[in-house]
Coordinates of C-alpha atoms in Angstrom, one line a residue:
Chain A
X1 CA -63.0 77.4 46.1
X2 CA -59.5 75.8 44.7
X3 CA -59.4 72.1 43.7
X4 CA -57.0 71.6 46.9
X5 CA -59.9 72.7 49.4
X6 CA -62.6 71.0 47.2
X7 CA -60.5 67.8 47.7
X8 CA -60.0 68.2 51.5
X9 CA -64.0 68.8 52.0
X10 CA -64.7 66.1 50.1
X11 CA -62.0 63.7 52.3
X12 CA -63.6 65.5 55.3
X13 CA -67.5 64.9 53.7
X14 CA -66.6 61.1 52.7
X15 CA -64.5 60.6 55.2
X16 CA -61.9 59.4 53.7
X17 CA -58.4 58.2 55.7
X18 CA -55.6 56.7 54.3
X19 CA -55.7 52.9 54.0
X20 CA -53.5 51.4 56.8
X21 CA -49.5 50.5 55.5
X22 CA -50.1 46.8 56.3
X23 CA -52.3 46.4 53.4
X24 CA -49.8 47.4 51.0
X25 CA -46.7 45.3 52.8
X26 CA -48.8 42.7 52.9
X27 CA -49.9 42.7 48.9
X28 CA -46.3 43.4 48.3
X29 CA -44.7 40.5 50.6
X30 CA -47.8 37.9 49.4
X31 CA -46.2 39.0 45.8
X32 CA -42.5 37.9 46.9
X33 CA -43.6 35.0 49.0
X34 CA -45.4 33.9 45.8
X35 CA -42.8 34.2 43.3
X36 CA -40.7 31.9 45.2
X37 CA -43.3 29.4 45.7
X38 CA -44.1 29.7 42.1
X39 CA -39.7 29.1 41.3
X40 CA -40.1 26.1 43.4
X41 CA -42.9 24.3 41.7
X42 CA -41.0 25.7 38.7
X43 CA -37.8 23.3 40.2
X44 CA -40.4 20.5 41.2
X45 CA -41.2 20.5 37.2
X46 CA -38.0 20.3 36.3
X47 CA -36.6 17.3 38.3
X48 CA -39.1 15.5 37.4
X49 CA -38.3 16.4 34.1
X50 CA -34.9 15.2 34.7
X51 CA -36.2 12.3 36.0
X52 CA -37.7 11.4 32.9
X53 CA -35.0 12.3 30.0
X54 CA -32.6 10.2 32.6
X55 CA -34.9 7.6 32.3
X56 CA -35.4 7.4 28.7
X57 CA -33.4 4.2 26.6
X58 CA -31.6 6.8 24.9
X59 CA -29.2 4.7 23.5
X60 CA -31.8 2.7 21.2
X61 CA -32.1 6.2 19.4
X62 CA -28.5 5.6 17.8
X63 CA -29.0 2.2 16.4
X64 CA -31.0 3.1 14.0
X65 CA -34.4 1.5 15.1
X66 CA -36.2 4.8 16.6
X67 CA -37.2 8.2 14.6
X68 CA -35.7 10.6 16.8
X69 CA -38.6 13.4 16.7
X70 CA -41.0 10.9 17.3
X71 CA -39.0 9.0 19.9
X72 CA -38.2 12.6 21.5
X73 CA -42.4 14.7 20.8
X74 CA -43.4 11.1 22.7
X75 CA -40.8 11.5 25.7
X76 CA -41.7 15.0 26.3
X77 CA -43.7 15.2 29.7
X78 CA -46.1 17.9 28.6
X79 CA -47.8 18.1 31.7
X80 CA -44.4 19.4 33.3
X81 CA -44.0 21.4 30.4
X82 CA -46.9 23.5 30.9
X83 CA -46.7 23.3 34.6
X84 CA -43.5 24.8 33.9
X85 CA -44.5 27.7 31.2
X86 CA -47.6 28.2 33.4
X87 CA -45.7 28.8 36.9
X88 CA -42.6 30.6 35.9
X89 CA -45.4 32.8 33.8
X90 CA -47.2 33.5 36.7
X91 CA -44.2 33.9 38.8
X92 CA -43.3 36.4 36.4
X93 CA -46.0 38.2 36.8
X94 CA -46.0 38.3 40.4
X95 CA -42.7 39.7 40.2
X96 CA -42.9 42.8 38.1
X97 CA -45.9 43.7 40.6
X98 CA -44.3 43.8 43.6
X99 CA -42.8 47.5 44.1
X100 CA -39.6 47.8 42.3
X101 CA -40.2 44.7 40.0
X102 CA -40.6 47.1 37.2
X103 CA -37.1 48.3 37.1
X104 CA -35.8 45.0 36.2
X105 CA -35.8 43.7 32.4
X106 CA -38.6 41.6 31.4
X107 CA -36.1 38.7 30.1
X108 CA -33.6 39.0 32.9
X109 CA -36.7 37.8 35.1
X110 CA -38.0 35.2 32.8
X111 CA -34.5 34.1 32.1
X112 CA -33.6 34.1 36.3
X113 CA -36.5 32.6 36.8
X114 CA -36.3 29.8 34.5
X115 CA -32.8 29.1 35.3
X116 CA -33.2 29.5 39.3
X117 CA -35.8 26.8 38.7
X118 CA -33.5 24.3 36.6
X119 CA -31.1 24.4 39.2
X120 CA -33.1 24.0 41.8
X121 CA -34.7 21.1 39.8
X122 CA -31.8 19.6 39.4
X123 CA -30.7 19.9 42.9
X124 CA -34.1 18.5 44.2
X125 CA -33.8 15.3 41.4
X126 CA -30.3 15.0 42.9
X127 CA -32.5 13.8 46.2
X128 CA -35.0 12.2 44.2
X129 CA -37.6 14.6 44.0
X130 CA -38.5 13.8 40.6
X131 CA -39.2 10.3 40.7
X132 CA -41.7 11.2 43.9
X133 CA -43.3 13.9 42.0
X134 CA -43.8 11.6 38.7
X135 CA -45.1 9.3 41.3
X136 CA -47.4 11.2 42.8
X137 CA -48.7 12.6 39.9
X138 CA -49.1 8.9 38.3
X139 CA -50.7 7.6 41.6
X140 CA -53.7 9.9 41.6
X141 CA -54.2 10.6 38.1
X142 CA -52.9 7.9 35.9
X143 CA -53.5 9.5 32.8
X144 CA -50.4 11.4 33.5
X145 CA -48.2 8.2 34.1
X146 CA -45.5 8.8 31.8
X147 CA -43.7 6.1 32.8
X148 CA -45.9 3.8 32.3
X149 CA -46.8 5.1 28.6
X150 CA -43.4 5.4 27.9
X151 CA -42.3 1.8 29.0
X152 CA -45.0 0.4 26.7
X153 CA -44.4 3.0 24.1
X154 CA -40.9 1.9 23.9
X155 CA -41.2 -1.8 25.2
X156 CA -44.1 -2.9 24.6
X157 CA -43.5 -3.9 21.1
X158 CA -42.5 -8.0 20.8
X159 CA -43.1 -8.1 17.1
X160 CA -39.9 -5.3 16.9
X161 CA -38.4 -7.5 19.6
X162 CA -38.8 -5.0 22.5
X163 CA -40.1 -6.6 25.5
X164 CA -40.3 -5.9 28.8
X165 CA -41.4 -7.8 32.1
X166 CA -40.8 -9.6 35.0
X167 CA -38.9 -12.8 35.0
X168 CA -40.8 -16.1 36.5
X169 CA -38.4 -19.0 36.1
X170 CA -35.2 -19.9 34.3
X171 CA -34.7 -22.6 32.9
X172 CA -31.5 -24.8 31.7
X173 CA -29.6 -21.5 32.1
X174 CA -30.6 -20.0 28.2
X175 CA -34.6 -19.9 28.7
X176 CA -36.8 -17.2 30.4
X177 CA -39.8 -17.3 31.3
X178 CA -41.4 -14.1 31.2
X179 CA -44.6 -12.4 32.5
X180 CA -45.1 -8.7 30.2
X181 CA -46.6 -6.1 30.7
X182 CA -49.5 -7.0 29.3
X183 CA -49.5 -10.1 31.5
X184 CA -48.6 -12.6 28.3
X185 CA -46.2 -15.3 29.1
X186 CA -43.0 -15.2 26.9
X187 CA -40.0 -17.9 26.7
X188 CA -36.6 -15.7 26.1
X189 CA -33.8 -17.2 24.4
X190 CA -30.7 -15.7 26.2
X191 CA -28.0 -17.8 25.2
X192 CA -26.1 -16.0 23.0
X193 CA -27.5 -12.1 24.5
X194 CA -25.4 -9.7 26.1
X195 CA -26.5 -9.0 29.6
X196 CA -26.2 -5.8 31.0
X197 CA -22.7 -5.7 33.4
X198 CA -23.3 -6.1 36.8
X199 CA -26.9 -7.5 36.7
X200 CA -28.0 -10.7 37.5
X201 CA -30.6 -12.5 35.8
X202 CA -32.8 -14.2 38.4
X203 CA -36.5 -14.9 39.1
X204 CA -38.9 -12.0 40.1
X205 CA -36.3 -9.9 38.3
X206 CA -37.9 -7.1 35.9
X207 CA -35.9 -6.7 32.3
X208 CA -35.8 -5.0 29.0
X209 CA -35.4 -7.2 26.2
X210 CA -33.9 -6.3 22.6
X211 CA -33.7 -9.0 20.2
X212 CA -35.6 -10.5 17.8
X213 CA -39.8 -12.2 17.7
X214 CA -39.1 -16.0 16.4
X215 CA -42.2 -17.0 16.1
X216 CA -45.8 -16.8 18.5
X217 CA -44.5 -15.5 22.5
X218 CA -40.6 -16.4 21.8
X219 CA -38.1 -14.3 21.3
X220 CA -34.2 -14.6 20.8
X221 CA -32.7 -11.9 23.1
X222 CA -30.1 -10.5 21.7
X223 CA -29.4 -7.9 25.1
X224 CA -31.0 -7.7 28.7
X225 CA -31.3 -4.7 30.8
X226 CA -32.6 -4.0 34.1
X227 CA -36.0 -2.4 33.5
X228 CA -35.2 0.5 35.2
X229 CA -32.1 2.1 34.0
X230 CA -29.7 3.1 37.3
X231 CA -30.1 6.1 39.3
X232 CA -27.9 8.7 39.4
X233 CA -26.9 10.1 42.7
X234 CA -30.2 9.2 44.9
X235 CA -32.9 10.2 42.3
X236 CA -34.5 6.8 43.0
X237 CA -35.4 7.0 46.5
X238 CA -38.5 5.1 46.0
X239 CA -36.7 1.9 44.5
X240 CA -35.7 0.5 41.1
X241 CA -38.9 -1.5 41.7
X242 CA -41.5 0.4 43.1
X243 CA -44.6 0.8 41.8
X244 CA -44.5 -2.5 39.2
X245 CA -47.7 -4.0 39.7
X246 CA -49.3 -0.7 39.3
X247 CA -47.7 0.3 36.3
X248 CA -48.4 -3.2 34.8
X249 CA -52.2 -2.7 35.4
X250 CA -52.3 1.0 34.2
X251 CA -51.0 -0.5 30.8
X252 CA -53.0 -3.4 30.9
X253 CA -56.0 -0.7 31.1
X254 CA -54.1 1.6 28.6
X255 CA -54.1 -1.0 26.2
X256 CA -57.9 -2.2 26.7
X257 CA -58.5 1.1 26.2
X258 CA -56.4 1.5 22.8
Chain B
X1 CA -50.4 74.6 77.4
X2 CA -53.4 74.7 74.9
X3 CA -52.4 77.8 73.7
X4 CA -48.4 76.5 72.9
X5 CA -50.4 73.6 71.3
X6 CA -51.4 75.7 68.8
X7 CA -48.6 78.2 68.5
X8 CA -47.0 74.8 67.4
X9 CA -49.5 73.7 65.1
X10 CA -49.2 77.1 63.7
X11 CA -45.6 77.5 63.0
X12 CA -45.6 73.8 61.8
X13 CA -48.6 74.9 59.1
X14 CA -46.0 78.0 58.0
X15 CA -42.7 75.1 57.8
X16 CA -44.5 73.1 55.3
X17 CA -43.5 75.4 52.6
X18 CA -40.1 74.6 53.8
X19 CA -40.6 70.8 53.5
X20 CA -39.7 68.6 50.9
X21 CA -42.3 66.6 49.4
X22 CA -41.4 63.3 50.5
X23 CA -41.5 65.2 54.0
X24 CA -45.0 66.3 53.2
X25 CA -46.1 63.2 52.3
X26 CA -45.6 61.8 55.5
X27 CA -46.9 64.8 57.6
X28 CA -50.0 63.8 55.2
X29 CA -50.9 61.1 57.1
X30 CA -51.4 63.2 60.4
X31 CA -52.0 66.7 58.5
X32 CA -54.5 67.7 56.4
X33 CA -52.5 70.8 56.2
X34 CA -49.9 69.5 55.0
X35 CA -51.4 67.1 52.1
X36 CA -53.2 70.9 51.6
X37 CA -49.7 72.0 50.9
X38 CA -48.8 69.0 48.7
X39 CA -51.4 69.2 46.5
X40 CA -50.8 73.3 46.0
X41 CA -47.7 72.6 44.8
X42 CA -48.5 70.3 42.4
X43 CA -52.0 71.7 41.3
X44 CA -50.8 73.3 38.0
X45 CA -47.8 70.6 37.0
X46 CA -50.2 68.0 36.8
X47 CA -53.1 70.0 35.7
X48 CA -51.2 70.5 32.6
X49 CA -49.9 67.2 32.6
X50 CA -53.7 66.1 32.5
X51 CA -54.6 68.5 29.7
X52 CA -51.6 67.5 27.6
X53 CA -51.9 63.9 27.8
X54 CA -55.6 64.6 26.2
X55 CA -58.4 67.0 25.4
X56 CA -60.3 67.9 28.5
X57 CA -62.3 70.7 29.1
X58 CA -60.5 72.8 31.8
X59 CA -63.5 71.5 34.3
X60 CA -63.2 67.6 33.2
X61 CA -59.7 68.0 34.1
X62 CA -60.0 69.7 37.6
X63 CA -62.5 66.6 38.4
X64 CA -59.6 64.2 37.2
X65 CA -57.1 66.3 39.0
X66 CA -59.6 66.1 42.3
X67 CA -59.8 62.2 41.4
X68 CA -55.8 62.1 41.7
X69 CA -55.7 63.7 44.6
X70 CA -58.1 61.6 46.1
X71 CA -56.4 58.2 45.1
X72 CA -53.1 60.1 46.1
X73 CA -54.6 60.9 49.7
X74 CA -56.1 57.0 50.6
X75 CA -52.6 55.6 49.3
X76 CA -50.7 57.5 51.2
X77 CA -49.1 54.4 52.4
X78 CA -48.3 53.0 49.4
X79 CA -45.8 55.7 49.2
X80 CA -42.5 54.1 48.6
X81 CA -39.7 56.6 50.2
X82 CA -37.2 55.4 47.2
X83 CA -39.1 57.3 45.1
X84 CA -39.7 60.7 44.0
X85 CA -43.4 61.9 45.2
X86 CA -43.6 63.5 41.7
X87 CA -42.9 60.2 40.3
X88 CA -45.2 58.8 41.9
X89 CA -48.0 61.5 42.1
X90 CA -47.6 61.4 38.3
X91 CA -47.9 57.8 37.9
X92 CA -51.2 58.2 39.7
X93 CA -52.4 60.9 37.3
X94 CA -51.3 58.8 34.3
X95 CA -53.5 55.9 35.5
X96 CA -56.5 58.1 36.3
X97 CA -56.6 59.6 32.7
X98 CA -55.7 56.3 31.1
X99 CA -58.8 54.9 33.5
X100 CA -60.9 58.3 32.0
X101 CA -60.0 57.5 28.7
X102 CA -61.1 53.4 28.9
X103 CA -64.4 54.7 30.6
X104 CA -65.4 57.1 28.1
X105 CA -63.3 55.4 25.0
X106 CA -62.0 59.0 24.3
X107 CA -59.6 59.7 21.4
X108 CA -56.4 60.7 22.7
X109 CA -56.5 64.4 21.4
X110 CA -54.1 66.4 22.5
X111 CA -53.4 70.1 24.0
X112 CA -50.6 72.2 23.9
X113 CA -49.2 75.3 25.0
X114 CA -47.2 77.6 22.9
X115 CA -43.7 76.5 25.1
X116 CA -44.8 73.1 24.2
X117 CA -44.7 73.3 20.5
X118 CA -41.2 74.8 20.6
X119 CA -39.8 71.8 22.8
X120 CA -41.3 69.7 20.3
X121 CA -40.2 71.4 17.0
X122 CA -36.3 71.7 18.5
X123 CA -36.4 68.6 19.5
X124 CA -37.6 66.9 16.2
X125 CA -35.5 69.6 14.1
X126 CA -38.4 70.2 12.1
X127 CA -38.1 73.6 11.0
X128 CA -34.7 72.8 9.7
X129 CA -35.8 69.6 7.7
X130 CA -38.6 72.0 6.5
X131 CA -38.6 75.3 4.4
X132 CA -41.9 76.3 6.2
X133 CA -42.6 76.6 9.7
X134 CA -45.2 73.9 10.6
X135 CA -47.6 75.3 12.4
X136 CA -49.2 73.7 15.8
X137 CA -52.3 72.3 14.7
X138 CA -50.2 69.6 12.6
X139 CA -48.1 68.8 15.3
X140 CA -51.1 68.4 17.5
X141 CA -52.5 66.2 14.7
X142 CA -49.3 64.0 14.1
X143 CA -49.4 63.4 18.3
X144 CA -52.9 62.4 17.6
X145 CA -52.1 59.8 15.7
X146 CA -48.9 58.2 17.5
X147 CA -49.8 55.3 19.7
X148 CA -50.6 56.0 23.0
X149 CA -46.8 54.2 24.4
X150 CA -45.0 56.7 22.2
X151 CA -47.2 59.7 22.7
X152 CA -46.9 59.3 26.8
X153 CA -43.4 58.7 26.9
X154 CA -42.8 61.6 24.5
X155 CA -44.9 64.2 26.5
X156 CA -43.4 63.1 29.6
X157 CA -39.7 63.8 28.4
X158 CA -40.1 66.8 25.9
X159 CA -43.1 68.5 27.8
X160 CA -42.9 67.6 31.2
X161 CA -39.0 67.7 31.2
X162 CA -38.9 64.2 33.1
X163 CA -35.4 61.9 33.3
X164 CA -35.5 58.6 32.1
X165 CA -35.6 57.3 35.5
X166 CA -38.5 59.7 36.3
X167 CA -40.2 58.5 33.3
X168 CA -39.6 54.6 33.9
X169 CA -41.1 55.0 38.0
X170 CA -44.6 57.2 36.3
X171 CA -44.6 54.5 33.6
X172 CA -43.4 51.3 35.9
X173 CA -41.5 50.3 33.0
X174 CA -37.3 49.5 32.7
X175 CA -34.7 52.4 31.9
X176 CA -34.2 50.7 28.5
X177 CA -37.8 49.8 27.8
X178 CA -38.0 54.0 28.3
X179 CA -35.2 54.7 26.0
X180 CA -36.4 52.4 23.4
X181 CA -40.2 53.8 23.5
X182 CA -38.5 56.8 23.3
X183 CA -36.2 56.0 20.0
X184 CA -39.8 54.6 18.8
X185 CA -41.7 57.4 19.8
X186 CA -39.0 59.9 17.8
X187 CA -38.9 57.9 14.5
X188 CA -43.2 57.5 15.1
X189 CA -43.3 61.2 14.6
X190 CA -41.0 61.8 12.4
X191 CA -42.8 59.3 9.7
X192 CA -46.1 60.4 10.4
X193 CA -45.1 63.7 9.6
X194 CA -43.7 62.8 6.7
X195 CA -46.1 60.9 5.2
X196 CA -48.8 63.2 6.4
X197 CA -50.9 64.3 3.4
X198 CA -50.6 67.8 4.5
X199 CA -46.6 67.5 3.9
X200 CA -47.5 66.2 0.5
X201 CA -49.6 69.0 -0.3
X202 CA -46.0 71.7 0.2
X203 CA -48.1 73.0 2.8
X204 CA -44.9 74.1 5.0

């Protein structure tokens, strides 16, 4: 008996039927359906990225006071990061199994898919995406609040005359009265600072201070900012001032911890 | 009525031969006779493709051949019409010996034909570079030890005469992945047969 009529006895013994086309579409279209889910968790990691390098005080880096590697390895929000690697990875993968997916050059996809996913970042962070996201993530598991690390990183350092917090009072039109973030009362000196254009200093106000520690919980302010820096376009749907309280307790607990 | 039935089934059984494969491949689906016809037509290119890829007895091959046809048969609609069937009924057999080789952890030894060790020796020039004929069993050994990437994609284009497109839909890899391997696979050879102990011995 030839192999040909072996193999039809044994489809006919077994059998055997071809497995139904809706299988296969179905494998193939889950694989396409995936790889753009995958890009657009791929573009959620990046505006939230964007979120964060917009939010960064990267103007401190230039005078002098910040080492820039540090200042930049501690901005980096690695979670993203390997969200990112992990996703577009995966989406990758995905790809180059669906039917034809082979036919296309390894780094064309990687490079597509990284770059459909920076746009698409930067078109959701143009609607504010990012600051949700960061948001999000920071609301149910605060170990990821990079904000929050960040701001007391960055200005949560008196004794180098960064301070940040939310004004009580003001008094005689120089003094502030300031709560911190680690809910210590400081007196600000502001007569001769340079306040930000277009912000007014007023109680329940939250600021970044640069200046100089005179002696125990006073400091001569040399400039005030708004804590948060502005928005561009509407990535800060949620408010300069959302989420305060809750930021000042995580680093309350952050610094117990420490 | 019964009987024009089966006048029809009839002169349908004699068109296959007529049909192209992609044609058959569909008719599959309905008619046995017809994958019968497909797999005819293809018994002794992959059968060879089997044994050249690696050592087999005639039998263990047959029962990877049977295997292929098999996997060939339930996938039938997996079948994507953009491709060539042999592309794709060669892909199969590819994975079925690879999967043979990872179950039994076989060396990849190889067998030839007599045509096969002339594609191979004009292709490589090597009775030019070399005063003496080499003779097949060192050829055989040098494919022996070529990683398996270089050693497929050369069988596939010197032995079973594939394109680079053919090669890159068995293989699921890119055109230029298949032209690089292939690069590879060429300057692979050409140093193993160089620095083979047998060429330093003036055996050729």
């Amino acid at each position: 008996m030839d192999i040909a009529h072996k193999v039809l006895e044994k489809i006919k013994s077994e059998k055997l039927s071809p497995k139904p086309r809706w299988q296969f579409l179905l494998k193939d279209e889950f694989l396409k359906v995936s790889f753009i889910i995958l890009l657009i968790i791929g573009g959620i990691s990046f505006s939230v990225m964007f979120y964060i390098l917009f939010d960064r005080d990267w103007q401190f880096l230039s005078r002098g006071r910040l080492d820039l590697v540090d200042e930049l390895l501690f901005a980096l929000p690695y979670f993203w990061i390997i969200v990112l690697i992990l996703f577009v990875g995966v989406a990758f993968y995905n790809f180059r199994h669906t039917q034809t997916g082979y036919k296309h050059k390894g780094y064309l996809i990687i490079l597509i898919s990284f770059f459909g996913s920076v746009l698409l970042g930067f078109f959701l962070f143009t609607f504010g995406a990012g600051q949700i996201f960061d948001k999000m993530l920071a609301d149910n598991f605060p170990h990821f609040d990079y904000r929050a690390k960040y701001i007391n990183h960055m200005w949560g350092r008196p004794q180098e005359g960064m301070l940040a917090g939310k004004i009580l009072e003001i008094k005689d039109g120089k003094l502030l009265i300031l709560n911190d973030l680690g809910n210590e009362i400081w007196q600000v000196d502001y007569n001769k600072a340079r306040i930000a254009p277009h912000f007014e200093l007023k109680p329940e106000e939250l600021v970044r201070i640069w200046g100089d520690e005179q002696e125990n919980h006073f400091i001569k302010a040399k400039e005030i900012f708004p804590l948060e820096p502005p928005c561009p376009f509407r990535s800060c749907p949620l408010g300069s001032k959302s989420g305060f309280e809750e930021m000042k307790e995580r680093i309350i607990f952050m610094r117990i911890k420490n | 009525m019964k009987e024009k039935r089966q006048k029809t089934r009839i002169k349908n059984m004699t068109d296959f031969t007529k049909k192209t494969d992609e044609e058959l491949c569909q008719l599959s689906l309905e008619n046995q006779a017809a994958f019968y016809e497909l797999m005819k037509r293809y018994e002794n290119k992959f059968l060879s493709y089997i044994l050249r890829l690696g050592q087999f007895s005639k039998e263990d091959a047959e029962d990877i051949l049977q295997e292929v046809y098999i996997k060939i048969y339930t996938n039938l609609n997996a079948f994507n019409k953009d491709l060539k069937f042999s592309s794709w009924g060669y892909r199969i057999a590819h994975n079925e010996v690879i999967s043979q080789f990872r179950k039994n952890k076989n060396k990849f030894l190889v067998h030839l034909e007599d045509e096969d060790w002339q594609n191979l020796r004009q292709e490589f020039d090597l009775d030019k570079e070399i005063t003496k004929k080499i003779d097949n069993e060192i050829i055989a050994k040098i494919l022996e030890k070529m990683d398996i990437k270089y050693k497929e994609v050369l069988i596939l284009k010197f032995l079973e005469d594939k394109s680079y497109e053919e090669i890159s839909d068995i293989l699921k890899k890119p055109m230029g992945t298949i032209a690089t391997l292939i690069n590879r696979a060429k300057k692979q050879f050409k140093k193993i047969y160089k620095q083979s102990e047998l060429s330093k011995d003036n055996r050729f």
